[in-house]
CSV table of C-alpha atoms in Angstrom, one decimal:
chain,number,residue,atom,x,y,z
A,1,TYR,CA,-12.6,-22.9,11.4
A,2,ASP,CA,-16.3,-23.2,11.9
A,3,ALA,CA,-16.6,-24.5,8.3
A,4,HIS,CA,-13.4,-26.5,8.4
A,5,PRO,CA,-12.3,-27.6,11.9
A,6,GLU,CA,-8.9,-28.7,10.8
A,7,PRO,CA,-5.3,-28.2,12.0
A,8,GLY,CA,-4.5,-25.6,9.4
A,9,GLU,CA,-7.4,-23.4,10.5
A,10,VAL,CA,-6.5,-23.8,14.1
A,11,PHE,CA,-2.9,-22.8,13.3
A,12,THR,CA,-4.1,-19.6,11.6
A,13,LEU,CA,-6.7,-18.8,14.3
A,14,ALA,CA,-4.1,-19.2,17.0
A,15,THR,CA,-1.6,-17.0,15.2
A,16,LEU,CA,-4.1,-14.3,14.5
A,17,ALA,CA,-5.7,-14.3,17.9
A,18,PHE,CA,-2.5,-14.3,20.1
A,19,GLY,CA,-0.8,-12.0,17.6
A,20,ALA,CA,-3.6,-9.4,18.0
A,21,GLY,CA,-4.0,-10.1,21.7
A,22,SER,CA,-7.7,-10.7,21.1
A,23,ALA,CA,-9.4,-11.9,24.2
A,24,ARG,CA,-12.3,-13.3,22.2
A,25,GLY,CA,-10.0,-15.0,19.7
A,26,ILE,CA,-7.8,-16.4,22.4
A,27,GLY,CA,-10.9,-17.7,24.2
A,28,GLU,CA,-12.0,-19.5,21.1
A,29,VAL,CA,-8.6,-21.1,20.7
A,30,LEU,CA,-8.6,-22.3,24.3
A,31,GLU,CA,-12.1,-23.8,23.8
A,32,ILE,CA,-10.8,-25.7,20.8
A,33,VAL,CA,-7.8,-27.0,22.7
A,34,GLU,CA,-10.0,-28.0,25.7
A,35,GLY,CA,-12.2,-30.1,23.4
A,36,ASP,CA,-9.3,-31.7,21.5
A,37,THR,CA,-9.3,-35.3,22.5
A,38,GLU,CA,-6.7,-36.5,20.0
A,39,GLY,CA,-4.1,-33.7,20.5
A,40,ILE,CA,-3.9,-32.9,16.7
A,41,LEU,CA,-5.6,-29.5,17.0
A,42,SER,CA,-3.6,-28.6,20.2
A,43,ARG,CA,-0.3,-29.3,18.3
A,44,ALA,CA,-1.5,-26.9,15.5
A,45,ALA,CA,-2.3,-24.3,18.1
A,46,VAL,CA,1.3,-24.6,19.6
A,47,SER,CA,2.7,-24.3,16.1
A,48,GLY,CA,0.7,-21.2,15.6
A,49,LEU,CA,2.2,-19.7,18.7
A,50,GLY,CA,5.6,-20.7,17.5
A,51,TRP,CA,5.1,-18.8,14.3
A,52,LEU,CA,4.8,-15.5,16.2
A,53,GLU,CA,7.8,-13.5,17.3
A,54,PRO,CA,8.4,-13.9,21.1
A,55,ASP,CA,7.6,-10.3,21.8
A,56,ALA,CA,4.1,-10.8,20.4
A,57,LEU,CA,3.4,-13.3,23.2
A,58,ARG,CA,4.8,-11.2,26.0
A,59,GLY,CA,2.4,-11.3,29.0
A,60,GLN,CA,0.2,-13.9,27.3
A,61,VAL,CA,1.9,-17.2,28.2
A,62,GLN,CA,1.9,-17.0,32.0
A,63,PRO,CA,-1.9,-16.9,32.2
A,64,LEU,CA,-2.0,-20.1,30.2
A,65,LEU,CA,0.4,-21.7,32.7
A,66,ASN,CA,-1.8,-20.6,35.6
A,67,ASP,CA,-5.0,-21.8,34.0
A,68,ALA,CA,-7.2,-24.4,35.8
A,69,ARG,CA,-7.6,-26.4,32.6
A,70,PRO,CA,-4.8,-29.0,31.9
A,71,SER,CA,-5.1,-28.6,28.1
A,72,VAL,CA,-4.5,-24.8,28.4
A,73,ARG,CA,-1.5,-25.4,30.7
A,74,ALA,CA,-0.1,-27.8,28.1
A,75,LEU,CA,-0.6,-25.1,25.5
A,76,GLY,CA,1.4,-22.7,27.6
A,77,LEU,CA,4.2,-25.1,28.0
A,78,GLY,CA,4.1,-25.8,24.3
A,79,ALA,CA,4.7,-22.1,23.7
A,80,CYS,CA,7.7,-22.2,26.1
A,81,ALA,CA,9.0,-25.2,24.1
A,82,VAL,CA,8.8,-23.7,20.7
A,83,HIS,CA,10.4,-20.4,21.8
A,84,ARG,CA,13.0,-22.1,24.1
A,85,VAL,CA,11.8,-20.3,27.2
A,86,ASP,CA,12.4,-21.8,30.7
A,87,PRO,CA,9.4,-21.4,32.9
A,88,GLY,CA,11.6,-21.6,36.0
A,89,ALA,CA,10.7,-23.3,39.3
A,90,GLN,CA,7.1,-23.7,38.1
A,91,LEU,CA,8.2,-26.4,35.7
A,92,VAL,CA,8.8,-28.9,38.5
A,93,ASN,CA,5.2,-28.7,39.5
A,94,PHE,CA,4.0,-29.5,36.0
A,95,LEU,CA,5.9,-32.9,36.1
A,96,GLY,CA,3.3,-34.1,38.5
A,97,ASP,CA,0.4,-32.8,36.5
A,98,GLU,CA,-1.9,-34.7,34.1
A,99,ALA,CA,-0.4,-36.5,31.1
A,100,PRO,CA,-0.8,-33.8,28.4
A,101,VAL,CA,0.8,-31.3,30.7
A,102,ARG,CA,3.6,-33.7,31.7
A,103,ARG,CA,4.4,-34.4,28.1
A,104,GLN,CA,5.0,-30.8,27.4
A,105,ALA,CA,6.9,-30.2,30.7
A,106,LEU,CA,9.3,-33.1,29.9
A,107,LYS,CA,9.8,-31.6,26.4
A,108,VAL,CA,10.8,-28.2,28.0
A,109,ALA,CA,13.0,-29.9,30.5
A,110,GLY,CA,14.9,-31.7,27.7
A,111,LEU,CA,15.2,-28.6,25.6
A,112,MET,CA,16.4,-26.4,28.5
A,113,SER,CA,18.7,-29.1,29.9
A,114,ARG,CA,17.2,-28.8,33.3
A,115,SER,CA,19.6,-31.0,35.2
A,116,ASP,CA,17.8,-30.2,38.5
A,117,ILE,CA,14.7,-32.2,37.3
A,118,GLN,CA,14.1,-35.5,38.9
A,119,PHE,CA,12.7,-37.9,36.2
A,120,GLU,CA,10.3,-40.4,37.6
A,121,GLN,CA,8.8,-43.6,36.0
A,122,ASP,CA,5.6,-42.9,34.0
A,123,ASP,CA,2.7,-45.0,32.8
A,124,ASP,CA,2.2,-42.7,29.8
A,125,GLU,CA,4.3,-43.9,26.8
A,126,GLU,CA,4.9,-40.5,25.3
A,127,CYS,CA,6.1,-39.3,28.7
A,128,ARG,CA,8.5,-42.2,28.9
A,129,VAL,CA,9.9,-41.3,25.5
A,130,ARG,CA,10.3,-37.7,26.5
A,131,SER,CA,11.7,-38.4,29.9
A,132,ALA,CA,14.3,-40.9,28.6
A,133,GLY,CA,15.1,-38.6,25.7
A,134,ALA,CA,15.7,-35.6,28.0
A,135,GLN,CA,18.0,-37.7,30.3
A,136,PHE,CA,19.9,-39.2,27.3
A,137,ARG,CA,20.5,-35.7,25.9
A,138,MET,CA,21.8,-34.4,29.2
A,139,GLY,CA,24.3,-37.3,29.5
A,140,ASP,CA,22.5,-39.5,32.0
A,141,ARG,CA,22.5,-42.7,29.8
A,142,ASP,CA,22.8,-45.5,32.2
A,143,GLN,CA,19.1,-46.2,32.2
A,144,SER,CA,17.7,-43.8,29.6
A,145,GLU,CA,19.4,-45.5,26.6
A,146,ASP,CA,18.0,-48.9,27.5
A,147,VAL,CA,14.5,-47.4,27.8
A,148,LEU,CA,14.8,-45.7,24.4
A,149,TRP,CA,16.1,-48.9,22.7
A,150,LYS,CA,13.3,-50.9,24.3
A,151,LEU,CA,10.7,-48.4,23.0
A,152,ALA,CA,12.4,-48.4,19.5
A,153,TYR,CA,12.0,-52.2,19.3
A,154,GLU,CA,8.3,-52.0,20.2
A,155,SER,CA,5.8,-51.3,17.4
A,156,GLY,CA,3.9,-48.2,18.3
A,157,PRO,CA,3.4,-44.5,17.6
A,158,PHE,CA,6.6,-43.5,19.3
A,159,GLN,CA,8.9,-46.2,17.9
A,160,MET,CA,10.7,-44.0,15.3
A,161,LYS,CA,10.8,-41.1,17.8
A,162,ALA,CA,12.6,-43.2,20.3
A,163,PHE,CA,15.0,-44.6,17.8
A,164,GLU,CA,15.9,-41.1,16.4
A,165,LEU,CA,16.5,-39.8,19.9
A,166,VAL,CA,18.9,-42.6,20.9
A,167,ALA,CA,20.5,-42.9,17.5
A,168,VAL,CA,21.7,-39.3,17.6
A,169,GLY,CA,24.1,-40.1,20.5
A,170,ALA,CA,24.7,-43.8,20.2
A,171,GLU,CA,28.0,-45.4,19.6
A,172,THR,CA,28.1,-46.4,16.0
A,173,GLU,CA,29.3,-49.9,16.5
A,174,SER,CA,26.7,-50.5,19.2
A,175,ALA,CA,24.0,-48.9,17.1
A,176,ARG,CA,24.8,-51.2,14.2
A,177,ASP,CA,24.3,-54.2,16.5
A,178,ARG,CA,21.0,-52.7,17.6
A,179,LEU,CA,20.0,-52.2,14.0
A,180,ARG,CA,20.3,-55.9,13.3
A,181,ASP,CA,17.8,-56.5,16.1
A,182,ALA,CA,15.6,-53.8,14.8
A,183,GLY,CA,15.6,-55.5,11.4
A,184,SER,CA,13.5,-58.3,12.9
A,185,LEU,CA,10.7,-55.8,13.0
A,186,GLY,CA,10.8,-55.6,9.2
A,187,GLU,CA,13.2,-54.7,6.4
A,188,ALA,CA,11.5,-51.4,5.6
A,189,LEU,CA,12.0,-50.1,9.1
A,190,ALA,CA,15.6,-51.3,9.2
A,191,VAL,CA,16.3,-49.5,5.9
A,192,ARG,CA,14.9,-46.3,7.3
A,193,LEU,CA,16.8,-46.6,10.5
A,194,ALA,CA,20.1,-47.0,8.6
A,195,GLY,CA,19.8,-43.4,7.4
A,196,ARG,CA,19.1,-42.2,11.0
A,197,LEU,CA,22.3,-44.0,12.2
A,198,GLY,CA,24.5,-42.3,9.6
A,199,ASP,CA,26.9,-45.2,9.4
A,200,THR,CA,28.7,-45.4,6.1
A,201,GLU,CA,29.5,-49.1,6.7
A,202,LEU,CA,25.8,-49.7,6.0
A,203,VAL,CA,25.9,-48.1,2.6
A,204,PRO,CA,26.7,-51.4,0.7
A,205,TRP,CA,23.7,-52.9,2.4
A,206,LEU,CA,21.6,-49.9,1.3
A,207,LEU,CA,22.8,-50.3,-2.2
A,208,SER,CA,21.7,-53.9,-2.2
A,209,LYS,CA,18.1,-52.7,-1.4
A,210,MET,CA,17.9,-50.3,-4.4
A,211,ASP,CA,16.7,-52.8,-6.9
A,212,GLY,CA,13.4,-53.7,-5.2
A,213,PRO,CA,10.3,-52.2,-3.6
A,214,LEU,CA,12.4,-50.6,-0.8
A,215,ALA,CA,14.5,-48.6,-3.3
A,216,PRO,CA,13.0,-45.2,-2.5
A,217,ILE,CA,13.5,-45.6,1.2
A,218,ALA,CA,17.1,-47.0,0.6
A,219,GLY,CA,17.8,-44.0,-1.6
A,220,GLU,CA,16.5,-41.6,1.1
A,221,SER,CA,18.7,-43.2,3.8
A,222,PHE,CA,21.7,-43.1,1.4
A,223,SER,CA,21.1,-39.4,0.9
A,224,MET,CA,20.6,-38.9,4.7
A,225,ILE,CA,24.1,-40.3,5.3
A,226,THR,CA,26.0,-39.0,2.3
A,227,GLY,CA,24.2,-35.7,1.4
A,228,ALA,CA,23.8,-36.9,-2.2
A,229,ASP,CA,20.8,-35.3,-3.8
A,230,LEU,CA,19.8,-38.1,-6.3
A,231,ALA,CA,17.7,-35.8,-8.5
A,232,PHE,CA,20.3,-33.0,-8.6
A,233,LEU,CA,23.1,-35.5,-9.4
A,234,ASP,CA,21.0,-37.2,-12.0
A,235,ILE,CA,21.5,-40.6,-10.4
A,236,GLU,CA,17.8,-41.4,-10.0
A,237,GLY,CA,16.0,-44.0,-12.0
A,238,GLN,CA,12.5,-44.5,-13.3
A,239,SER,CA,9.6,-44.4,-10.8
A,240,PRO,CA,7.3,-47.3,-10.8
A,241,GLU,CA,3.8,-46.8,-12.4
A,242,GLU,CA,1.8,-44.7,-10.0
A,243,THR,CA,-1.2,-46.3,-8.4
A,244,GLY,CA,-2.5,-43.5,-6.3
A,245,PRO,CA,-5.2,-43.5,-3.6
A,246,ASN,CA,-8.9,-43.5,-4.6
A,247,ASP,CA,-12.1,-42.6,-2.9
A,248,ASP,CA,-13.1,-46.1,-1.8
A,249,PRO,CA,-12.6,-46.3,2.0
A,250,SER,CA,-12.4,-50.1,1.8
A,251,ASP,CA,-9.4,-50.0,-0.6
A,252,PRO,CA,-6.0,-49.9,1.2
A,253,LEU,CA,-4.9,-47.4,-1.4
A,254,VAL,CA,-7.2,-44.8,0.1
A,255,GLU,CA,-4.3,-43.5,2.1
A,256,ILE,CA,-1.3,-41.7,0.5
A,257,ASP,CA,2.0,-43.6,0.7
A,258,PRO,CA,4.4,-41.2,2.6
A,259,ASN,CA,7.2,-42.5,0.4
A,260,ASP,CA,5.5,-41.6,-2.9
A,261,ASP,CA,7.5,-38.4,-3.4
A,262,LEU,CA,10.9,-40.0,-2.8
A,263,PRO,CA,13.1,-40.3,-5.8
A,264,VAL,CA,13.9,-43.9,-7.0
A,265,PRO,CA,17.7,-44.4,-7.1
A,266,ASP,CA,19.4,-45.9,-10.1
A,267,ARG,CA,21.5,-48.4,-8.3
A,268,ALA,CA,24.3,-48.6,-10.9
A,269,LYS,CA,24.7,-44.8,-11.0
A,270,VAL,CA,24.5,-44.5,-7.2
A,271,GLN,CA,27.1,-47.2,-7.0
A,272,ASP,CA,29.5,-45.3,-9.3
A,273,TRP,CA,28.9,-42.1,-7.3
A,274,TRP,CA,29.7,-43.9,-4.1
A,275,GLU,CA,32.9,-45.4,-5.4
A,276,ASN,CA,34.1,-41.9,-6.2
A,277,ALA,CA,33.0,-40.4,-3.0
A,278,ALA,CA,33.6,-43.2,-0.4
A,279,SER,CA,37.2,-42.1,0.3
A,280,SER,CA,36.1,-38.8,1.7
A,281,PHE,CA,34.2,-40.6,4.5
A,282,ASN,CA,35.8,-42.2,7.6
A,283,ALA,CA,34.6,-45.7,8.4
A,284,GLY,CA,33.0,-46.0,11.8
A,285,GLU,CA,32.0,-42.4,12.2
A,286,PRO,CA,28.4,-41.2,11.8
A,287,TYR,CA,27.4,-38.8,9.1
A,288,PHE,CA,24.4,-36.6,8.4
A,289,LEU,CA,24.0,-35.2,4.9
A,290,GLY,CA,27.6,-35.8,4.1
A,291,LYS,CA,29.1,-34.1,7.2
A,292,LYS,CA,30.4,-35.7,10.4
A,293,VAL,CA,27.7,-35.6,13.0
A,294,SER,CA,27.8,-32.6,15.3
A,295,ASP,CA,25.4,-30.1,16.8
A,296,GLU,CA,26.4,-27.7,13.9
A,297,THR,CA,25.7,-30.4,11.3
A,298,TYR,CA,22.2,-31.1,12.6
A,299,ALA,CA,21.5,-27.4,13.0
A,300,LYS,CA,22.4,-26.8,9.4
A,301,GLY,CA,20.3,-29.8,8.2
A,302,PHE,CA,17.4,-28.5,10.2
A,303,SER,CA,17.6,-25.1,8.5
A,304,THR,CA,18.3,-26.2,5.0
A,305,GLY,CA,17.4,-29.9,4.5
A,306,PHE,CA,14.3,-31.4,3.0
A,307,GLN,CA,11.4,-31.9,5.3
A,308,ARG,CA,12.1,-35.5,6.4
A,309,GLN,CA,15.8,-34.6,6.8
A,310,ARG,CA,14.7,-31.8,9.0
A,311,ARG,CA,12.6,-34.3,11.0
A,312,VAL,CA,15.7,-36.3,11.7
A,313,ALA,CA,17.7,-33.3,12.7
A,314,ALA,CA,15.0,-32.0,15.0
A,315,PRO,CA,15.6,-34.5,17.9
A,316,VAL,CA,19.0,-33.0,18.5
A,317,SER,CA,17.2,-29.9,19.7
A,318,TYR,CA,14.5,-32.2,21.2
A,319,THR,CA,11.7,-30.5,19.2
């Protein structure tokens, strides 16, 4: 870590330090977390604790929750979240804590379905997403659904998170109407959201997007709904000529396109596949990876899907 202060090194350091119960190692992790202003290293540390078996953390989390430093309390709550452990009555106090602690406390409240929690208005955007997501997941949708849809329409770091949370439990017809509104934010976003909704009535529209620059995203959304593996079924087309990133920081290609690894669908072949498969899908019902949406469907997708499919399945568990 001294040579390369990056998330991967923090993940490894946290796993080794807490796994060994090393006071010195743990102290170094806590110093890193305390100095982390962007939250990236703290998330890596939480992931490191999540990698450990729960028994390895026995007796080590409560001291984090009792620590005077907000960043350390947030780390303790992060450990509770990844291991699905309810911190009990203490959780209520954390909801009035500083923003990093509140974020993790709201995440735990949603994961543990703490119906005794009173969710208040919050100035912190991530807290608003987590609060509304927790309420929505627990069935209190009168206000939380509107909050999530509003955040989904606003361009920002939590836009997709808000949409994924609300799309999981939204009525399909209502969600289709909302998608039309979301389309005003850009076609690329709307094509991505179509896959999150899981609505087979959007498949013809996705097929129409498979001839242009949005083809990889349309193919991903199609697979998200139908479960069709384009590469395995040999219904993918030719990828465009790669123009990867270079070392010039002024060049917009310096950043890797997150869609670069997506297969490009062959529209005609995908169309033929869909014509044969469409009768096995019920119109108006949401699907995920070819199965009707249910907790079991998302759980399986989270265990066996590709990484971005797992990302979509994760909000069901509010991870």
